[in-house]
Amino acid sequence: MNLPAVLSLLLVVSTVQAFQYTELTQFIDSHQEEYVETLRDWVAIESDSSNVMRRKDLHRMMDVVAQKLRLMGGTVELVDIGEQELPDGQTLLLPKVVTAQFGTDVNKHTVCVYGHVDVQPAKLEDGWATDPYNLTDINGHLYGRGASDNKAPVLAWIHAVGAYQALNMELPVNVKFVIEGMEETGSNGLDAMILAQRDTFFSDVDYIIISDCGWLSRRPALTYGTRGNCYFFAEVAGPKQDLHSGVYGGTVIEPMTDLIGILDTLISPSGKILIPGIREAVAPLSDEEWKMYQDIQFDIEDYKNKIGVSQLMYSNKVDLLAHRWRYPTVTIHGIEGAFSDPGTKTVIPAKVTAKFSIRQVPDMDPAMVKKQVTDYLHSVFAKRKSPNKLKVTMVIGAKPWLADTQHPLYEAGKIAIKRVFDMDADMIREGGTIPIARTFQDVLGKSIIMIPIGGFDDGMHSQNEKMSRYNYIEGTKLFISYLNEVSQIQKTSVSSLN
Ligand SMILES: C[C@H](N)C(=O)N[C@@H](Cc1c[nH]cn1)C(=O)O
């Protein structure tokens, strides 16, 4: 073919694509009420993976996801990933993992979209303004547990594929889905499933896409790193049962006093982790990173207002971003066995279990963190010379993840964002954890991109979690556009990067 012929063919192709994009986005706009209704149905299922009483709902949630994908003509499987052992030794069936496939064209790239449909706990009495399981639209914000983390983003990907199908347009790439129901408790059973299916379901996957995080500000973003998480239980057990604090107080060495004492040695008031070895393992902040953080638009006053605090741990942008994304931190989440109901019960709890976690960054390693924390807490406890018993267990050990931002996946993301939002993408990291991200990278050796559509103020894990209609609908358009951009990546140019 001569040059003019090639050019005119390119022109035809690009015109058709531009036309398709417009048709696709019009389709999305005209179906937005239907998308909100589906989100309402999904939010109504209390798929809390941390509450064993809700396991039935979680199983139902996975069935609903599978059925949705089946009705779209996908090749769908509900993969049995076995059982979970509870702290009391009992076992419980894990929710099945949904896998689905759309398209098998060997000449196209194959992307695998990972997401989760389990949620964090939520109760109206926690301080929600609306029922957490009844999606409520207030001024274009869709409030409900799991709306942003991660039900709407999963649905947005499904709607993106559905739009191509409804308009009888060929998908520009083959699309696979892996949707799980245990992300919020550390993705139990998923590592083994990925390993088992490495040479089957995952064998033709070129790239992994994850949309389980949020923007930093009002600007759309691409995420290139997540922190890991080591989650611990520290149990202190003393008397054989709870005791009257007036009758026995002053004579008994109280488990709660021991527990608070050792918890207080984990981190200083200024945020310095006191466990020996943790800070030393952290990769130093490079000049390049410092510059990247310096260039990011981030309004500290806005951030303070959003979370309702008058003072932060650091007062400059680079320190704040670095401590949010790429330094470890300790959080004490709660104490099981402690009296926390309203009222004034006067009791000495017999056994208390603290729950705390350490967000991890490169070059920390969960196995090392487990040893450092366990040894340290036992040594601090020993100094108290208490007759009580301390037991430390690490229940989640998720590694951090970091991507190569020079990979063509990121260039494709920038182009798609520019097209949909007419803005340049923020290049950000995520302080939270996607436990399975490192497994995709290490076990499958595949490149990953994270494309968030959650808003900066969605309140994931918090009261009044929401997803804005704008992010849900424009996010769906972003995914449509992104699939098209990925199809333009030259297969040969990335084989060495994968
Ligand atoms: C970032 C993601 N949306 C998320 O919130 N992930 C959870 C995962 C987790 C960590 N430990 C246990 N589960 C999180 O970061 O808390």
JSON list of N, CA and C in Angstrom, two decimals, residues 269-312:
[
{"chain": "A", "resi": 269, "resn": "PRO", "atom": "N", "xyz": [4.06, 10.35, 69.97]},
{"chain": "A", "resi": 269, "resn": "PRO", "atom": "CA", "xyz": [3.01, 11.32, 69.63]},
{"chain": "A", "resi": 269, "resn": "PRO", "atom": "C", "xyz": [3.30, 12.05, 68.33]},
{"chain": "A", "resi": 270, "resn": "SER", "atom": "N", "xyz": [4.58, 12.15, 67.95]},
{"chain": "A", "resi": 270, "resn": "SER", "atom": "CA", "xyz": [4.88, 12.85, 66.69]},
{"chain": "A", "resi": 270, "resn": "SER", "atom": "C", "xyz": [4.93, 11.90, 65.50]},
{"chain": "A", "resi": 271, "resn": "GLY", "atom": "N", "xyz": [4.45, 10.66, 65.70]},
{"chain": "A", "resi": 271, "resn": "GLY", "atom": "CA", "xyz": [4.31, 9.75, 64.56]},
{"chain": "A", "resi": 271, "resn": "GLY", "atom": "C", "xyz": [5.53, 8.89, 64.26]},
{"chain": "A", "resi": 272, "resn": "LYS", "atom": "N", "xyz": [6.52, 8.89, 65.18]},
{"chain": "A", "resi": 272, "resn": "LYS", "atom": "CA", "xyz": [7.73, 8.09, 64.94]},
{"chain": "A", "resi": 272, "resn": "LYS", "atom": "C", "xyz": [7.47, 6.65, 65.39]},
{"chain": "A", "resi": 273, "resn": "ILE", "atom": "N", "xyz": [7.65, 5.71, 64.47]},
{"chain": "A", "resi": 273, "resn": "ILE", "atom": "CA", "xyz": [7.43, 4.30, 64.83]},
{"chain": "A", "resi": 273, "resn": "ILE", "atom": "C", "xyz": [8.59, 3.85, 65.73]},
{"chain": "A", "resi": 274, "resn": "LEU", "atom": "N", "xyz": [8.25, 3.27, 66.89]},
{"chain": "A", "resi": 274, "resn": "LEU", "atom": "CA", "xyz": [9.27, 2.96, 67.88]},
{"chain": "A", "resi": 274, "resn": "LEU", "atom": "C", "xyz": [9.74, 1.50, 67.84]},
{"chain": "A", "resi": 275, "resn": "ILE", "atom": "N", "xyz": [9.15, 0.71, 66.95]},
{"chain": "A", "resi": 275, "resn": "ILE", "atom": "CA", "xyz": [9.53, -0.71, 66.86]},
{"chain": "A", "resi": 275, "resn": "ILE", "atom": "C", "xyz": [10.89, -0.80, 66.15]},
{"chain": "A", "resi": 276, "resn": "PRO", "atom": "N", "xyz": [11.91, -1.35, 66.81]},
{"chain": "A", "resi": 276, "resn": "PRO", "atom": "CA", "xyz": [13.24, -1.36, 66.20]},
{"chain": "A", "resi": 276, "resn": "PRO", "atom": "C", "xyz": [13.23, -2.07, 64.84]},
{"chain": "A", "resi": 277, "resn": "GLY", "atom": "N", "xyz": [13.90, -1.47, 63.87]},
{"chain": "A", "resi": 277, "resn": "GLY", "atom": "CA", "xyz": [14.08, -2.11, 62.56]},
{"chain": "A", "resi": 277, "resn": "GLY", "atom": "C", "xyz": [13.09, -1.67, 61.50]},
{"chain": "A", "resi": 278, "resn": "ILE", "atom": "N", "xyz": [11.94, -1.14, 61.92]},
{"chain": "A", "resi": 278, "resn": "ILE", "atom": "CA", "xyz": [10.90, -0.81, 60.93]},
{"chain": "A", "resi": 278, "resn": "ILE", "atom": "C", "xyz": [11.36, 0.38, 60.08]},
{"chain": "A", "resi": 279, "resn": "ARG", "atom": "N", "xyz": [11.72, 1.47, 60.72]},
{"chain": "A", "resi": 279, "resn": "ARG", "atom": "CA", "xyz": [12.07, 2.67, 59.94]},
{"chain": "A", "resi": 279, "resn": "ARG", "atom": "C", "xyz": [13.31, 2.46, 59.10]},
{"chain": "A", "resi": 280, "resn": "GLU", "atom": "N", "xyz": [14.24, 1.64, 59.63]},
{"chain": "A", "resi": 280, "resn": "GLU", "atom": "CA", "xyz": [15.51, 1.40, 58.94]},
{"chain": "A", "resi": 280, "resn": "GLU", "atom": "C", "xyz": [15.30, 0.69, 57.61]},
{"chain": "A", "resi": 281, "resn": "ALA", "atom": "N", "xyz": [14.20, -0.08, 57.49]},
{"chain": "A", "resi": 281, "resn": "ALA", "atom": "CA", "xyz": [13.99, -0.88, 56.26]},
{"chain": "A", "resi": 281, "resn": "ALA", "atom": "C", "xyz": [13.45, -0.05, 55.10]},
{"chain": "A", "resi": 282, "resn": "VAL", "atom": "N", "xyz": [12.98, 1.15, 55.39]},
{"chain": "A", "resi": 282, "resn": "VAL", "atom": "CA", "xyz": [12.27, 1.94, 54.37]},
{"chain": "A", "resi": 282, "resn": "VAL", "atom": "C", "xyz": [13.23, 2.53, 53.33]},
{"chain": "A", "resi": 283, "resn": "ALA", "atom": "N", "xyz": [12.89, 2.33, 52.05]},
{"chain": "A", "resi": 283, "resn": "ALA", "atom": "CA", "xyz": [13.72, 2.90, 50.97]},
{"chain": "A", "resi": 283, "resn": "ALA", "atom": "C", "xyz": [13.71, 4.42, 51.10]},
{"chain": "A", "resi": 284, "resn": "PRO", "atom": "N", "xyz": [14.90, 5.05, 50.98]},
{"chain": "A", "resi": 284, "resn": "PRO", "atom": "CA", "xyz": [14.93, 6.51, 51.16]},
{"chain": "A", "resi": 284, "resn": "PRO", "atom": "C", "xyz": [14.18, 7.25, 50.04]},
{"chain": "A", "resi": 285, "resn": "LEU", "atom": "N", "xyz": [13.64, 8.40, 50.37]},
{"chain": "A", "resi": 285, "resn": "LEU", "atom": "CA", "xyz": [12.92, 9.22, 49.38]},
{"chain": "A", "resi": 285, "resn": "LEU", "atom": "C", "xyz": [13.96, 9.82, 48.42]},
{"chain": "A", "resi": 286, "resn": "SER", "atom": "N", "xyz": [13.77, 9.58, 47.12]},
{"chain": "A", "resi": 286, "resn": "SER", "atom": "CA", "xyz": [14.75, 10.08, 46.15]},
{"chain": "A", "resi": 286, "resn": "SER", "atom": "C", "xyz": [14.44, 11.54, 45.80]},
{"chain": "A", "resi": 287, "resn": "ASP", "atom": "N", "xyz": [15.45, 12.21, 45.20]},
{"chain": "A", "resi": 287, "resn": "ASP", "atom": "CA", "xyz": [15.24, 13.61, 44.78]},
{"chain": "A", "resi": 287, "resn": "ASP", "atom": "C", "xyz": [14.11, 13.69, 43.76]},
{"chain": "A", "resi": 288, "resn": "GLU", "atom": "N", "xyz": [14.06, 12.66, 42.91]},
{"chain": "A", "resi": 288, "resn": "GLU", "atom": "CA", "xyz": [13.04, 12.63, 41.86]},
{"chain": "A", "resi": 288, "resn": "GLU", "atom": "C", "xyz": [11.63, 12.56, 42.48]},
{"chain": "A", "resi": 289, "resn": "GLU", "atom": "N", "xyz": [11.50, 11.72, 43.50]},
{"chain": "A", "resi": 289, "resn": "GLU", "atom": "CA", "xyz": [10.20, 11.61, 44.18]},
{"chain": "A", "resi": 289, "resn": "GLU", "atom": "C", "xyz": [9.85, 12.92, 44.86]},
{"chain": "A", "resi": 290, "resn": "TRP", "atom": "N", "xyz": [10.85, 13.50, 45.52]},
{"chain": "A", "resi": 290, "resn": "TRP", "atom": "CA", "xyz": [10.61, 14.76, 46.21]},
{"chain": "A", "resi": 290, "resn": "TRP", "atom": "C", "xyz": [10.06, 15.79, 45.24]},
{"chain": "A", "resi": 291, "resn": "LYS", "atom": "N", "xyz": [10.67, 15.82, 44.03]},
{"chain": "A", "resi": 291, "resn": "LYS", "atom": "CA", "xyz": [10.27, 16.80, 43.01]},
{"chain": "A", "resi": 291, "resn": "LYS", "atom": "C", "xyz": [8.84, 16.50, 42.53]},
{"chain": "A", "resi": 292, "resn": "MET", "atom": "N", "xyz": [8.55, 15.19, 42.34]},
{"chain": "A", "resi": 292, "resn": "MET", "atom": "CA", "xyz": [7.20, 14.82, 41.90]},
{"chain": "A", "resi": 292, "resn": "MET", "atom": "C", "xyz": [6.14, 15.28, 42.90]},
{"chain": "A", "resi": 293, "resn": "TYR", "atom": "N", "xyz": [6.44, 15.07, 44.18]},
{"chain": "A", "resi": 293, "resn": "TYR", "atom": "CA", "xyz": [5.48, 15.45, 45.22]},
{"chain": "A", "resi": 293, "resn": "TYR", "atom": "C", "xyz": [5.32, 16.97, 45.27]},
{"chain": "A", "resi": 294, "resn": "GLN", "atom": "N", "xyz": [6.46, 17.64, 45.07]},
{"chain": "A", "resi": 294, "resn": "GLN", "atom": "CA", "xyz": [6.46, 19.10, 45.11]},
{"chain": "A", "resi": 294, "resn": "GLN", "atom": "C", "xyz": [5.55, 19.67, 44.01]},
{"chain": "A", "resi": 295, "resn": "ASP", "atom": "N", "xyz": [5.53, 18.97, 42.85]},
{"chain": "A", "resi": 295, "resn": "ASP", "atom": "CA", "xyz": [4.77, 19.48, 41.70]},
{"chain": "A", "resi": 295, "resn": "ASP", "atom": "C", "xyz": [3.27, 19.13, 41.76]},
{"chain": "A", "resi": 296, "resn": "ILE", "atom": "N", "xyz": [2.88, 18.26, 42.68]},
{"chain": "A", "resi": 296, "resn": "ILE", "atom": "CA", "xyz": [1.46, 17.86, 42.74]},
{"chain": "A", "resi": 296, "resn": "ILE", "atom": "C", "xyz": [0.64, 18.97, 43.40]},
{"chain": "A", "resi": 297, "resn": "GLN", "atom": "N", "xyz": [-0.52, 19.24, 42.80]},
{"chain": "A", "resi": 297, "resn": "GLN", "atom": "CA", "xyz": [-1.42, 20.23, 43.41]},
{"chain": "A", "resi": 297, "resn": "GLN", "atom": "C", "xyz": [-2.16, 19.58, 44.58]},
{"chain": "A", "resi": 298, "resn": "PHE", "atom": "N", "xyz": [-1.96, 20.12, 45.75]},
{"chain": "A", "resi": 298, "resn": "PHE", "atom": "CA", "xyz": [-2.59, 19.53, 46.94]},
{"chain": "A", "resi": 298, "resn": "PHE", "atom": "C", "xyz": [-2.78, 20.65, 47.96]},
{"chain": "A", "resi": 299, "resn": "ASP", "atom": "N", "xyz": [-4.04, 20.92, 48.27]},
{"chain": "A", "resi": 299, "resn": "ASP", "atom": "CA", "xyz": [-4.34, 22.04, 49.16]},
{"chain": "A", "resi": 299, "resn": "ASP", "atom": "C", "xyz": [-4.47, 21.54, 50.60]},
{"chain": "A", "resi": 300, "resn": "ILE", "atom": "N", "xyz": [-3.51, 21.93, 51.43]},
{"chain": "A", "resi": 300, "resn": "ILE", "atom": "CA", "xyz": [-3.48, 21.42, 52.81]},
{"chain": "A", "resi": 300, "resn": "ILE", "atom": "C", "xyz": [-4.71, 21.87, 53.61]},
{"chain": "A", "resi": 301, "resn": "GLU", "atom": "N", "xyz": [-5.15, 23.12, 53.38]},
{"chain": "A", "resi": 301, "resn": "GLU", "atom": "CA", "xyz": [-6.32, 23.62, 54.12]},
{"chain": "A", "resi": 301, "resn": "GLU", "atom": "C", "xyz": [-7.58, 22.82, 53.75]},
{"chain": "A", "resi": 302, "resn": "ASP", "atom": "N", "xyz": [-7.71, 22.54, 52.45]},
{"chain": "A", "resi": 302, "resn": "ASP", "atom": "CA", "xyz": [-8.85, 21.72, 51.97]},
{"chain": "A", "resi": 302, "resn": "ASP", "atom": "C", "xyz": [-8.85, 20.36, 52.64]},
{"chain": "A", "resi": 303, "resn": "TYR", "atom": "N", "xyz": [-7.67, 19.78, 52.70]},
{"chain": "A", "resi": 303, "resn": "TYR", "atom": "CA", "xyz": [-7.49, 18.44, 53.28]},
{"chain": "A", "resi": 303, "resn": "TYR", "atom": "C", "xyz": [-7.91, 18.46, 54.75]},
{"chain": "A", "resi": 304, "resn": "LYS", "atom": "N", "xyz": [-7.46, 19.49, 55.47]},
{"chain": "A", "resi": 304, "resn": "LYS", "atom": "CA", "xyz": [-7.81, 19.60, 56.89]},
{"chain": "A", "resi": 304, "resn": "LYS", "atom": "C", "xyz": [-9.32, 19.76, 57.06]},
{"chain": "A", "resi": 305, "resn": "ASN", "atom": "N", "xyz": [-9.89, 20.61, 56.20]},
{"chain": "A", "resi": 305, "resn": "ASN", "atom": "CA", "xyz": [-11.34, 20.82, 56.31]},
{"chain": "A", "resi": 305, "resn": "ASN", "atom": "C", "xyz": [-12.11, 19.56, 56.00]},
{"chain": "A", "resi": 306, "resn": "LYS", "atom": "N", "xyz": [-11.64, 18.83, 54.99]},
{"chain": "A", "resi": 306, "resn": "LYS", "atom": "CA", "xyz": [-12.36, 17.62, 54.58]},
{"chain": "A", "resi": 306, "resn": "LYS", "atom": "C", "xyz": [-12.44, 16.62, 55.74]},
{"chain": "A", "resi": 307, "resn": "ILE", "atom": "N", "xyz": [-11.33, 16.47, 56.48]},
{"chain": "A", "resi": 307, "resn": "ILE", "atom": "CA", "xyz": [-11.35, 15.48, 57.55]},
{"chain": "A", "resi": 307, "resn": "ILE", "atom": "C", "xyz": [-11.69, 16.07, 58.92]},
{"chain": "A", "resi": 308, "resn": "GLY", "atom": "N", "xyz": [-11.82, 17.41, 58.95]},
{"chain": "A", "resi": 308, "resn": "GLY", "atom": "CA", "xyz": [-12.27, 18.06, 60.19]},
{"chain": "A", "resi": 308, "resn": "GLY", "atom": "C", "xyz": [-11.23, 18.07, 61.29]},
{"chain": "A", "resi": 309, "resn": "VAL", "atom": "N", "xyz": [-9.99, 18.43, 60.94]},
{"chain": "A", "resi": 309, "resn": "VAL", "atom": "CA", "xyz": [-8.96, 18.57, 61.97]},
{"chain": "A", "resi": 309, "resn": "VAL", "atom": "C", "xyz": [-8.33, 19.95, 61.87]},
{"chain": "A", "resi": 310, "resn": "SER", "atom": "N", "xyz": [-7.78, 20.43, 63.00]},
{"chain": "A", "resi": 310, "resn": "SER", "atom": "CA", "xyz": [-7.20, 21.77, 62.97]},
{"chain": "A", "resi": 310, "resn": "SER", "atom": "C", "xyz": [-5.69, 21.71, 62.74]},
{"chain": "A", "resi": 311, "resn": "GLN", "atom": "N", "xyz": [-5.12, 20.53, 62.95]},
{"chain": "A", "resi": 311, "resn": "GLN", "atom": "CA", "xyz": [-3.66, 20.41, 62.80]},
{"chain": "A", "resi": 311, "resn": "GLN", "atom": "C", "xyz": [-3.33, 19.02, 62.28]},
{"chain": "A", "resi": 312, "resn": "LEU", "atom": "N", "xyz": [-2.32, 18.97, 61.41]},
{"chain": "A", "resi": 312, "resn": "LEU", "atom": "CA", "xyz": [-1.89, 17.68, 60.86]},
{"chain": "A", "resi": 312, "resn": "LEU", "atom": "C", "xyz": [-0.53, 17.32, 61.45]}
]
